[in-house]
mmCIF file with all atom_site columns, C-alpha atoms in Angstrom:
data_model
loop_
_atom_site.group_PDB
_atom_site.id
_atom_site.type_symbol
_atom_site.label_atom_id
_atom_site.label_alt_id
_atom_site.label_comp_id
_atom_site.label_asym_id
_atom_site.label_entity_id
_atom_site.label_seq_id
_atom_site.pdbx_PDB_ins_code
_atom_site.Cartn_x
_atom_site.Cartn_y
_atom_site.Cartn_z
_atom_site.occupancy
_atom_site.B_iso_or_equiv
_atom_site.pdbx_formal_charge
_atom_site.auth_seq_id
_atom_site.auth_comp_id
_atom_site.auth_asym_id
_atom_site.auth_atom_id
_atom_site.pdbx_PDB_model_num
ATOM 1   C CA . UNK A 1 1   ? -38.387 -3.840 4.402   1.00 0.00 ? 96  UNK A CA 1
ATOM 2   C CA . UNK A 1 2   ? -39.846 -0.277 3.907   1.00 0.00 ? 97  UNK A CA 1
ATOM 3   C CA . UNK A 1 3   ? -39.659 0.343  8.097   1.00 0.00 ? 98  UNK A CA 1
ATOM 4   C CA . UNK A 1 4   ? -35.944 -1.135 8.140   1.00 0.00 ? 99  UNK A CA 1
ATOM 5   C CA . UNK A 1 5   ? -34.685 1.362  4.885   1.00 0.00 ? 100 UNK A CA 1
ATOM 6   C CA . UNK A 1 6   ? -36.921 4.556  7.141   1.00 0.00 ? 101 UNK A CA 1
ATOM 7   C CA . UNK A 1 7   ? -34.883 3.403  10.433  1.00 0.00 ? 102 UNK A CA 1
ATOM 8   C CA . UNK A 1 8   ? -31.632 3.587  8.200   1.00 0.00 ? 103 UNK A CA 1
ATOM 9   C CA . UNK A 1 9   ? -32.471 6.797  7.231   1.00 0.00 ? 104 UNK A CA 1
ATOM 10  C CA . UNK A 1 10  ? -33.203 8.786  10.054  1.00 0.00 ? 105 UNK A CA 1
ATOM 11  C CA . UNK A 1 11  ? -30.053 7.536  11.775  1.00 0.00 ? 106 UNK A CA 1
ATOM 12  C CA . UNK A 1 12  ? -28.331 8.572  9.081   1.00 0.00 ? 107 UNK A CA 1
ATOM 13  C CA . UNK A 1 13  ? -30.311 12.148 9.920   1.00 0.00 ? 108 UNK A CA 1
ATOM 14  C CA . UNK A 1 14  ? -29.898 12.029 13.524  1.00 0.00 ? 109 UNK A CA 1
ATOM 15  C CA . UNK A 1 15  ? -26.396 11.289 14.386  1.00 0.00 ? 110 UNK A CA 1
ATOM 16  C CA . UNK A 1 16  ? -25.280 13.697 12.242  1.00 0.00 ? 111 UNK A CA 1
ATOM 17  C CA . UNK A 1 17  ? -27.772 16.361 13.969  1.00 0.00 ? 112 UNK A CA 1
ATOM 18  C CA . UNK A 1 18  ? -26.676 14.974 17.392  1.00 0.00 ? 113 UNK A CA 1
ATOM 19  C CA . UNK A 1 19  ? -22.683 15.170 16.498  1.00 0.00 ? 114 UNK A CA 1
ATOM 20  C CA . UNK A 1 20  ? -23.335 18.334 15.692  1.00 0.00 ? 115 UNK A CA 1
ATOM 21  C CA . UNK A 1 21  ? -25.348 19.380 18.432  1.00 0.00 ? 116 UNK A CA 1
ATOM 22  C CA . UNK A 1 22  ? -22.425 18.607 20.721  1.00 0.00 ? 117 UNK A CA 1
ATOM 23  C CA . UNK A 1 23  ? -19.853 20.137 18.886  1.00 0.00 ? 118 UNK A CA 1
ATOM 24  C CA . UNK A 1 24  ? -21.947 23.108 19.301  1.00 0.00 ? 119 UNK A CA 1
ATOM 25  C CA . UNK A 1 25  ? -22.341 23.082 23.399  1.00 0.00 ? 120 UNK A CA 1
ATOM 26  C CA . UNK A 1 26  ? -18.999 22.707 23.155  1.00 0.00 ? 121 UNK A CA 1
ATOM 27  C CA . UNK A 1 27  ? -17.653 25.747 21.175  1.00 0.00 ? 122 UNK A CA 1
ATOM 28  C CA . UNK A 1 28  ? -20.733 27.887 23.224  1.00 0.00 ? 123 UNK A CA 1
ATOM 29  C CA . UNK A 1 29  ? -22.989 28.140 20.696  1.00 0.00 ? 124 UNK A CA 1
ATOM 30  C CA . UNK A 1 30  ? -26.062 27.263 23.073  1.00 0.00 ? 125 UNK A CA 1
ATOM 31  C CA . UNK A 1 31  ? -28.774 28.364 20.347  1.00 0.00 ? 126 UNK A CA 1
ATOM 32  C CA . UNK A 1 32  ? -27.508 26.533 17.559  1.00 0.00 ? 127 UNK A CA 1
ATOM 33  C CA . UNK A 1 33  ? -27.185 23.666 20.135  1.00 0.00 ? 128 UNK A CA 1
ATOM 34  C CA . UNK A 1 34  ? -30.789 24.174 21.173  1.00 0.00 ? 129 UNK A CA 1
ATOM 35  C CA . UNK A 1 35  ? -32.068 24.100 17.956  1.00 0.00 ? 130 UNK A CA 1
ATOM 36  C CA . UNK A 1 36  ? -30.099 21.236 16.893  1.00 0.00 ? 131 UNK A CA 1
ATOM 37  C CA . UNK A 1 37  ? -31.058 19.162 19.673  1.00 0.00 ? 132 UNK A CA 1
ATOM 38  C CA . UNK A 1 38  ? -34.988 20.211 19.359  1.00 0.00 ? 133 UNK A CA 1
ATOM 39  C CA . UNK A 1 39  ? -34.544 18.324 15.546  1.00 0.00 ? 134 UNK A CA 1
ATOM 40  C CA . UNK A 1 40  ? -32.409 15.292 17.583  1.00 0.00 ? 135 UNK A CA 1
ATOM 41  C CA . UNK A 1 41  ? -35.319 14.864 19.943  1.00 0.00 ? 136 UNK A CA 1
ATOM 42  C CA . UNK A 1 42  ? -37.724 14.473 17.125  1.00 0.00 ? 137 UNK A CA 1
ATOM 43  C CA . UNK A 1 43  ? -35.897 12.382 15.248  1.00 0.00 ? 138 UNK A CA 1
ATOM 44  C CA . UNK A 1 44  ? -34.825 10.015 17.959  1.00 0.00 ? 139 UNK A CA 1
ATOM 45  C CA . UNK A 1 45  ? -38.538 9.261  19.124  1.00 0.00 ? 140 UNK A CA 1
ATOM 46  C CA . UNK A 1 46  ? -39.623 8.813  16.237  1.00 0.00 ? 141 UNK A CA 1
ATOM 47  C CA . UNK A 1 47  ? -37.076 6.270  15.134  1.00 0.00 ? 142 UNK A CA 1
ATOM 48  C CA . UNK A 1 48  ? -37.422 4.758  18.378  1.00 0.00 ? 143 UNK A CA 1
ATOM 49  C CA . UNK A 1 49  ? -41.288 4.009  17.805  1.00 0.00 ? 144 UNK A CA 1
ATOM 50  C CA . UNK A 1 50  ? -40.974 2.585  14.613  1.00 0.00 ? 145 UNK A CA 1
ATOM 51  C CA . UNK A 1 51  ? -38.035 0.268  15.957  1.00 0.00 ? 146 UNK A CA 1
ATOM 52  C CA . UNK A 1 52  ? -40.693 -0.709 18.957  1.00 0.00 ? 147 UNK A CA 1
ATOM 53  C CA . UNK A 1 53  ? -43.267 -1.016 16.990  1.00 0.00 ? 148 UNK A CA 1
ATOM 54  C CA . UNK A 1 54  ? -42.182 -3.559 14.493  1.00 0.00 ? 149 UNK A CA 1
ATOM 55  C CA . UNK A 1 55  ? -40.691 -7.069 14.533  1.00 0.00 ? 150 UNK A CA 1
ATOM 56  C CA . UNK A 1 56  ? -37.997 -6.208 16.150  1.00 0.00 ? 151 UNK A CA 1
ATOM 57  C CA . UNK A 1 57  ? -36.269 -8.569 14.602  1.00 0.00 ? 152 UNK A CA 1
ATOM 58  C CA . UNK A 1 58  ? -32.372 -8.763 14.488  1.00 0.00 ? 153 UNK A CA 1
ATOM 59  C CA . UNK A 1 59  ? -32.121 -6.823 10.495  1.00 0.00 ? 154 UNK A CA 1
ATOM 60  C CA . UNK A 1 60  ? -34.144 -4.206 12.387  1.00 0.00 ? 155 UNK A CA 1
ATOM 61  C CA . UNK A 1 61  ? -32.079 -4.039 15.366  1.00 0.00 ? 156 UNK A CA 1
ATOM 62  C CA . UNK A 1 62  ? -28.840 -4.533 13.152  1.00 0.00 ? 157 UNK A CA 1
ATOM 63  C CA . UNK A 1 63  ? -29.678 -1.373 10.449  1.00 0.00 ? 158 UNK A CA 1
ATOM 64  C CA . UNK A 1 64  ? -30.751 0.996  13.595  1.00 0.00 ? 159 UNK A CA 1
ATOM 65  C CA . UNK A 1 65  ? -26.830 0.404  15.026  1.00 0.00 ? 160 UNK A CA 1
ATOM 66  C CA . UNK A 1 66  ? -25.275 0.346  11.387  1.00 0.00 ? 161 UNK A CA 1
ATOM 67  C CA . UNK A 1 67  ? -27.118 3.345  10.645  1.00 0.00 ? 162 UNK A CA 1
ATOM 68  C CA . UNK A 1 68  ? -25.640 5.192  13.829  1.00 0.00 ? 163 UNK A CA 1
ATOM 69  C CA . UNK A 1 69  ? -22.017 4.024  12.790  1.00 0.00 ? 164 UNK A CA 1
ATOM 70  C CA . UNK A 1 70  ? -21.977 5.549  9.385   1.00 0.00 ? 165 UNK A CA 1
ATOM 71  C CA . UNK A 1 71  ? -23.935 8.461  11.527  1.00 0.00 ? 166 UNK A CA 1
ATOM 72  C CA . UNK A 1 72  ? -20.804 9.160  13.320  1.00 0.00 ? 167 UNK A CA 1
ATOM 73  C CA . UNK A 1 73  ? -18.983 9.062  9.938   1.00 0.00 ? 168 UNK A CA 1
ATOM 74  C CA . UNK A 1 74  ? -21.637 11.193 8.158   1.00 0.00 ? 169 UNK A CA 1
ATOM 75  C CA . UNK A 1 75  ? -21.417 14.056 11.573  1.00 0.00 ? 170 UNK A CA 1
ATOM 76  C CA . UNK A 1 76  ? -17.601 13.991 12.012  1.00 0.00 ? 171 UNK A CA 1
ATOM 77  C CA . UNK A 1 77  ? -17.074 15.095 7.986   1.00 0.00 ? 172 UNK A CA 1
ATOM 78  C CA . UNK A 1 78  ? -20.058 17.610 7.953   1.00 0.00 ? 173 UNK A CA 1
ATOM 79  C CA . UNK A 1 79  ? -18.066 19.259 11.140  1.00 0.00 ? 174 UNK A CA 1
ATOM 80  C CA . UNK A 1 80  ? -14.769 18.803 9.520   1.00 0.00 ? 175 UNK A CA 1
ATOM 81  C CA . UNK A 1 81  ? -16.165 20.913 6.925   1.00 0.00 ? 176 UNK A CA 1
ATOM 82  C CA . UNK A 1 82  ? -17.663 23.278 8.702   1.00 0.00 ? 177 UNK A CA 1
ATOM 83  C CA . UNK A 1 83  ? -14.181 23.518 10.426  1.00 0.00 ? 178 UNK A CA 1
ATOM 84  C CA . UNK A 1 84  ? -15.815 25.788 13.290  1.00 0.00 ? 179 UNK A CA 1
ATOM 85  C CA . UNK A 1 85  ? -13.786 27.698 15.748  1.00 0.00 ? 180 UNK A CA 1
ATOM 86  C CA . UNK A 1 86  ? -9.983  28.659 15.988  1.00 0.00 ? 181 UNK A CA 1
ATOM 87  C CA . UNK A 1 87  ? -6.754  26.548 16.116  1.00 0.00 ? 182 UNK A CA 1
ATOM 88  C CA . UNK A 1 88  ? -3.593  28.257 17.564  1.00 0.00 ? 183 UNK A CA 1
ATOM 89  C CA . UNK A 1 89  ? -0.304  26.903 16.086  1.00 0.00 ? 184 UNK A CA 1
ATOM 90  C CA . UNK A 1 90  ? 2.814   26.564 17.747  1.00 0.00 ? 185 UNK A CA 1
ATOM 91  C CA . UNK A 1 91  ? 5.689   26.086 15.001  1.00 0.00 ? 186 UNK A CA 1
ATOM 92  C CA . UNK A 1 92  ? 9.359   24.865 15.980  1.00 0.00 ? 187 UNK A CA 1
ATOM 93  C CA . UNK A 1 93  ? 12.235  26.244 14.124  1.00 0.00 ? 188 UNK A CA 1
ATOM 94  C CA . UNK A 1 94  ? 15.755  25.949 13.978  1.00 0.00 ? 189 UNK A CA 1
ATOM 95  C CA . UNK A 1 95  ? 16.466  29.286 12.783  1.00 0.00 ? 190 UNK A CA 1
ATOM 96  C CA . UNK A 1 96  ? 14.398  32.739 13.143  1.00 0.00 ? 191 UNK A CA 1
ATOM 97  C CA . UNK A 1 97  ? 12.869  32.469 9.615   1.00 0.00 ? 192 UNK A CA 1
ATOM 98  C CA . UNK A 1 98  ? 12.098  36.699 9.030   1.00 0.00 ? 193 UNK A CA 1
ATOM 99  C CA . UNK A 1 99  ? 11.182  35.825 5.579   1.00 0.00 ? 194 UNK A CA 1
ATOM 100 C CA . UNK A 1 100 ? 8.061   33.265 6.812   1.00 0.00 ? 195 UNK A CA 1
ATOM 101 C CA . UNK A 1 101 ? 7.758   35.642 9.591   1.00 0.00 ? 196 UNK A CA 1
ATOM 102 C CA . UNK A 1 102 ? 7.368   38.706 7.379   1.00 0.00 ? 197 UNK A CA 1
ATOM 103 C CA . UNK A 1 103 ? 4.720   36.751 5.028   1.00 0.00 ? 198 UNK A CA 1
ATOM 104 C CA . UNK A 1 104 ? 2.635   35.576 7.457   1.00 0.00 ? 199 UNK A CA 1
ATOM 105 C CA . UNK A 1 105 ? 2.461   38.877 8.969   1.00 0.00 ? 200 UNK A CA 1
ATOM 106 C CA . UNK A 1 106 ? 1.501   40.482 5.724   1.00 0.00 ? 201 UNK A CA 1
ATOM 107 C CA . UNK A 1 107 ? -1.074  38.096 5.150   1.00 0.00 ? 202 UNK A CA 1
ATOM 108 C CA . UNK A 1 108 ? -2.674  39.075 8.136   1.00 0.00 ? 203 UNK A CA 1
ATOM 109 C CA . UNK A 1 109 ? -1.766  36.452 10.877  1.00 0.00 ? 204 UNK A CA 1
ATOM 110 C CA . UNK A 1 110 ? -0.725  37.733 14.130  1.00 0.00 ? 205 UNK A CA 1
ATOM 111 C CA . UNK A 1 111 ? 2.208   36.091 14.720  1.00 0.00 ? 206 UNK A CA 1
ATOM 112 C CA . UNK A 1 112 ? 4.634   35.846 18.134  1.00 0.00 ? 207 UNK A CA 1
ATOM 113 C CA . UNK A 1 113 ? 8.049   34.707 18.065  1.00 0.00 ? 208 UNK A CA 1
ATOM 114 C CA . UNK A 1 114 ? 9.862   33.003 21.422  1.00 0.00 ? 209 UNK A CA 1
ATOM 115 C CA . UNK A 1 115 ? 13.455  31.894 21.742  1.00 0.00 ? 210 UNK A CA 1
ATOM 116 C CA . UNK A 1 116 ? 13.957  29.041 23.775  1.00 0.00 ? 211 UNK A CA 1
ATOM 117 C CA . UNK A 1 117 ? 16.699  26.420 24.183  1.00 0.00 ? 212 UNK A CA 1
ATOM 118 C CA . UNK A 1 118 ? 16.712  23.280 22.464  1.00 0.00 ? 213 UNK A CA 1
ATOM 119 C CA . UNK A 1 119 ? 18.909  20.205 23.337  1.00 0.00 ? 214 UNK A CA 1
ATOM 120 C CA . UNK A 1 120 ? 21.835  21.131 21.347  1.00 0.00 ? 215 UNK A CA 1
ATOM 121 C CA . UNK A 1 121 ? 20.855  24.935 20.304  1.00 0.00 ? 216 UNK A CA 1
ATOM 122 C CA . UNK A 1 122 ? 18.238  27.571 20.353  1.00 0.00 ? 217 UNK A CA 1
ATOM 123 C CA . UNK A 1 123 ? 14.914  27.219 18.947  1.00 0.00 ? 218 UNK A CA 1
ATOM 124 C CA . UNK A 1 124 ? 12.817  29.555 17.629  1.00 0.00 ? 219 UNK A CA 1
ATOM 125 C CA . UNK A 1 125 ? 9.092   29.207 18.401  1.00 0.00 ? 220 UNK A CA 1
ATOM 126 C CA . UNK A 1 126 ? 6.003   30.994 16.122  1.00 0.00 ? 221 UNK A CA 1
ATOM 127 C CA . UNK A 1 127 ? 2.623   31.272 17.723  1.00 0.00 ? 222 UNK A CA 1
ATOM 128 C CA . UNK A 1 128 ? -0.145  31.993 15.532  1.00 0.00 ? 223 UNK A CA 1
ATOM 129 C CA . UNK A 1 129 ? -4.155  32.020 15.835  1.00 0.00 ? 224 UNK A CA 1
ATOM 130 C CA . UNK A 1 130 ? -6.033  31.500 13.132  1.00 0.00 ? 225 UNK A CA 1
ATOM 131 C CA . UNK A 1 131 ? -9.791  30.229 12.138  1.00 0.00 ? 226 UNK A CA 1
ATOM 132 C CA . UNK A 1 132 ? -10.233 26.592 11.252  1.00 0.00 ? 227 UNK A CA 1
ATOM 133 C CA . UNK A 1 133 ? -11.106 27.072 8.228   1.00 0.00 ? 228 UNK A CA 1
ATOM 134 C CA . UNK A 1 134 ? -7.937  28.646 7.253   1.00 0.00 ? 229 UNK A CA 1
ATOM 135 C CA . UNK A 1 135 ? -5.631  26.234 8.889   1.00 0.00 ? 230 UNK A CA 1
ATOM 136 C CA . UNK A 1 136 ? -5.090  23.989 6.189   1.00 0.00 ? 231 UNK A CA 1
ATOM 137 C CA . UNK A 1 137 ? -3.537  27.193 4.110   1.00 0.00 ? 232 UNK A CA 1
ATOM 138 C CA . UNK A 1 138 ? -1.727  28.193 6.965   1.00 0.00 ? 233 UNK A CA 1
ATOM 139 C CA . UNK A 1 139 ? 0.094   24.534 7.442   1.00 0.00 ? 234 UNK A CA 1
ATOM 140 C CA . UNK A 1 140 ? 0.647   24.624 3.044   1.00 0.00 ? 235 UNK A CA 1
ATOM 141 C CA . UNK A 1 141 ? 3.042   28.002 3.559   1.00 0.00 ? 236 UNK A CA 1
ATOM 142 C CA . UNK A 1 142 ? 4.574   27.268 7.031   1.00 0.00 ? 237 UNK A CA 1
ATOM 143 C CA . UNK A 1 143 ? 5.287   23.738 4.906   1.00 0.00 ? 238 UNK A CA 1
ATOM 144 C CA . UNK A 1 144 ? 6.641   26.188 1.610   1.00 0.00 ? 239 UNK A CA 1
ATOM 145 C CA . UNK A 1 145 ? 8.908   27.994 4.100   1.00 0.00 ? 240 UNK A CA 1
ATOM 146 C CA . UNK A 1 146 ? 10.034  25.678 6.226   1.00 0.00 ? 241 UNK A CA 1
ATOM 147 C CA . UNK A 1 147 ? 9.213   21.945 5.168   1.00 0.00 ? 242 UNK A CA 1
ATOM 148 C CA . UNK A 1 148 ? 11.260  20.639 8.699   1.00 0.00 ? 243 UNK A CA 1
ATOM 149 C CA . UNK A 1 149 ? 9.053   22.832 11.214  1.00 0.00 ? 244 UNK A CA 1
ATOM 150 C CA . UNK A 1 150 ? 7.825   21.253 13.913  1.00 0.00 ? 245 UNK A CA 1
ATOM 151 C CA . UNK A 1 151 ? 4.090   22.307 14.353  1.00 0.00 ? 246 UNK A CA 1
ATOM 152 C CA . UNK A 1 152 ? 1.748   21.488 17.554  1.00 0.00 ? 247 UNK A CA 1
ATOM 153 C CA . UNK A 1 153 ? -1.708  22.767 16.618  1.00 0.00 ? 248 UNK A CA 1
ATOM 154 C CA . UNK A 1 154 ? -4.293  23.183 19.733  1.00 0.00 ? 249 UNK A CA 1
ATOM 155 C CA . UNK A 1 155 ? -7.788  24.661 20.052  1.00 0.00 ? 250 UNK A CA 1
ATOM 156 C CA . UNK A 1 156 ? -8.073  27.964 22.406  1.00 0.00 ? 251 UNK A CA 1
ATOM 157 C CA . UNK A 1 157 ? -11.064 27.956 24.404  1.00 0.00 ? 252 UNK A CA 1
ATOM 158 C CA . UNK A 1 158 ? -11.300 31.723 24.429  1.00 0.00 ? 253 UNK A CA 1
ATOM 159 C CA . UNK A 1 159 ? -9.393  34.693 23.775  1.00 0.00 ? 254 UNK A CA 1
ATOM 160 C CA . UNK A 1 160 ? -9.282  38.533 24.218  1.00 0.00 ? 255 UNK A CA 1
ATOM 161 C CA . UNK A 1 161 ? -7.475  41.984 23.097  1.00 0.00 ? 256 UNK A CA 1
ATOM 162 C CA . UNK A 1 162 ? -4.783  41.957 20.589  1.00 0.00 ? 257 UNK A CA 1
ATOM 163 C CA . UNK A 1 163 ? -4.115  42.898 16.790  1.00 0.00 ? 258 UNK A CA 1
ATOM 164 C CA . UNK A 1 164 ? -5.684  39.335 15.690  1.00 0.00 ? 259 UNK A CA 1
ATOM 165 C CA . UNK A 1 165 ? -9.569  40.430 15.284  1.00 0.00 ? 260 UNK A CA 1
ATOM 166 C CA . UNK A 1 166 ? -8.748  43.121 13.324  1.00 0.00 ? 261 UNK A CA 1
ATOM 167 C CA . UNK A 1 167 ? -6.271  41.543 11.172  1.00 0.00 ? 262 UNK A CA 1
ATOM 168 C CA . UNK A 1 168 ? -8.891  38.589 10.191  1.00 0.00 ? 263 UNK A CA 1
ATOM 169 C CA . UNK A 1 169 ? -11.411 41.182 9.088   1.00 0.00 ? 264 UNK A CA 1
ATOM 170 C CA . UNK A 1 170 ? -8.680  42.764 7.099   1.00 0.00 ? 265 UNK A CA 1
ATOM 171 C CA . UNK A 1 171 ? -7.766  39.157 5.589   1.00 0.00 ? 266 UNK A CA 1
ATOM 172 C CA . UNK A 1 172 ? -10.953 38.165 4.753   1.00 0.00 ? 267 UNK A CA 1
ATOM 173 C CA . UNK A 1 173 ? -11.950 41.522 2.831   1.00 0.00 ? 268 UNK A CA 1
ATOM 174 C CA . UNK A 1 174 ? -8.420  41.144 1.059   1.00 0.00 ? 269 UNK A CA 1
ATOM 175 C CA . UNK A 1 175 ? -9.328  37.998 -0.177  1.00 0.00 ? 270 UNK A CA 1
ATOM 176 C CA . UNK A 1 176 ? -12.545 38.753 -1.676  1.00 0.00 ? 271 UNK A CA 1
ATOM 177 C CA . UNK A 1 177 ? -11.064 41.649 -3.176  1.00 0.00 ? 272 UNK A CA 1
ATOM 178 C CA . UNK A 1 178 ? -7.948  39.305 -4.729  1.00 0.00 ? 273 UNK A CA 1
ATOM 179 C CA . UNK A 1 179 ? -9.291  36.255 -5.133  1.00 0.00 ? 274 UNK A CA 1
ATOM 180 C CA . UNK A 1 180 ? -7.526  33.232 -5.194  1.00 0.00 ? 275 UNK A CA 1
ATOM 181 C CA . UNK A 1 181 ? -3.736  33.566 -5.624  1.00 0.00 ? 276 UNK A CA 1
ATOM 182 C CA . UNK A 1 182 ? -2.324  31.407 -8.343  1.00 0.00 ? 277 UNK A CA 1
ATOM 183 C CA . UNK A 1 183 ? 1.320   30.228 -8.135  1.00 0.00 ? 278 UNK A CA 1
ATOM 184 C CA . UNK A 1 184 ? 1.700   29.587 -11.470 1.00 0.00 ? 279 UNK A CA 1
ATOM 185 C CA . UNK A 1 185 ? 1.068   33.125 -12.004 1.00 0.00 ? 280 UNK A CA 1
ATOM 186 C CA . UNK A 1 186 ? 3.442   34.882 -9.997  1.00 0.00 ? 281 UNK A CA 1
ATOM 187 C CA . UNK A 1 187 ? 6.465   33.476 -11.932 1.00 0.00 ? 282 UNK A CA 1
#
């Protein structure tokens, strides 16, 4: 019973490390990756030997898979905190919004506006970059602006140049400065 509750355990420590491992390659972070997948190596031998090792039997077999299910569940919600990387938004409107416009610019998003032609009448189309961890915010006062936008949210590979890297530093700094902003307050 003791090996079957260790097996459990480090699956529950190595998926995890190998979700995140690949999430790493992925956005380029090679070192991270490395590390991550020295830790992944260890682990997975060393489960692997005490699986071999033992009975075998079907509880062992069955809590070495069950533990790499709830793995994957344990991995995905450590990287959805983490929230690494950037997500660029592309939000649909009806009409050119300056008021959302002008408050996401003073909050430091970079933000380009298109015109383009819908099925009945022009559109007006906002593209904005932004870090993953700030995307939830982002959605909450596109959504206080305009609760009908239409918003297609994608992950940029890479990107270069433009006002955007210095207006995060400038974001971030004004934040710690503020602190949270409080609705409630501002009436």
């Amino acid at each position: 019973m003791k090996d079957i509750l260790f097996i459990l355990v480090l699956q529950l420590i190595y998926v995890p490390t190998f979700t995140l491992r690949t999430i790493m390659l992925v956005k380029g972070r090679s070192a991270a990756a490395s590390l991550l997948g020295f830790a992944e190596a260890l682990i997975y031998v060393f489960g692997l030997s005490i699986v071999f090792s033992g009975d075998q039997s079907f509880m062992t077999m069955f809590v070495y898979a069950l533990g790499f299910g709830v793995g994957i569940l344990i991995g995905t919600k450590i990287e959805h905190e983490l929230a690494i990387g950037y997500t660029t938004l592309q939000v649909i409107l009806t009409n050119k919004n300056e008021t959302l416009i002008e408050q996401l610019r003073s909050e430091g998003y970079g933000v380009t506006t298109f015109v383009g032609q819908g099925r009945d009448e022009a559109r007006y189309k906002l593209e904005i970059l932004t870090k993953r961890n700030q995307e939830e915010g982002l959605y909450e006062l596109i959504q206080e602006y305009e609760p009908n936008a239409f918003i297609i949210a994608y992950e940029p590979k890479t990107f270069k140049g433009g006002f955007w890297v210095k207006s995060m530093k400038k974001r971030k700094k004004k934040k710690k400065i503020q602190g949270p902003i409080n609705k409630d307050s501002m009436i």
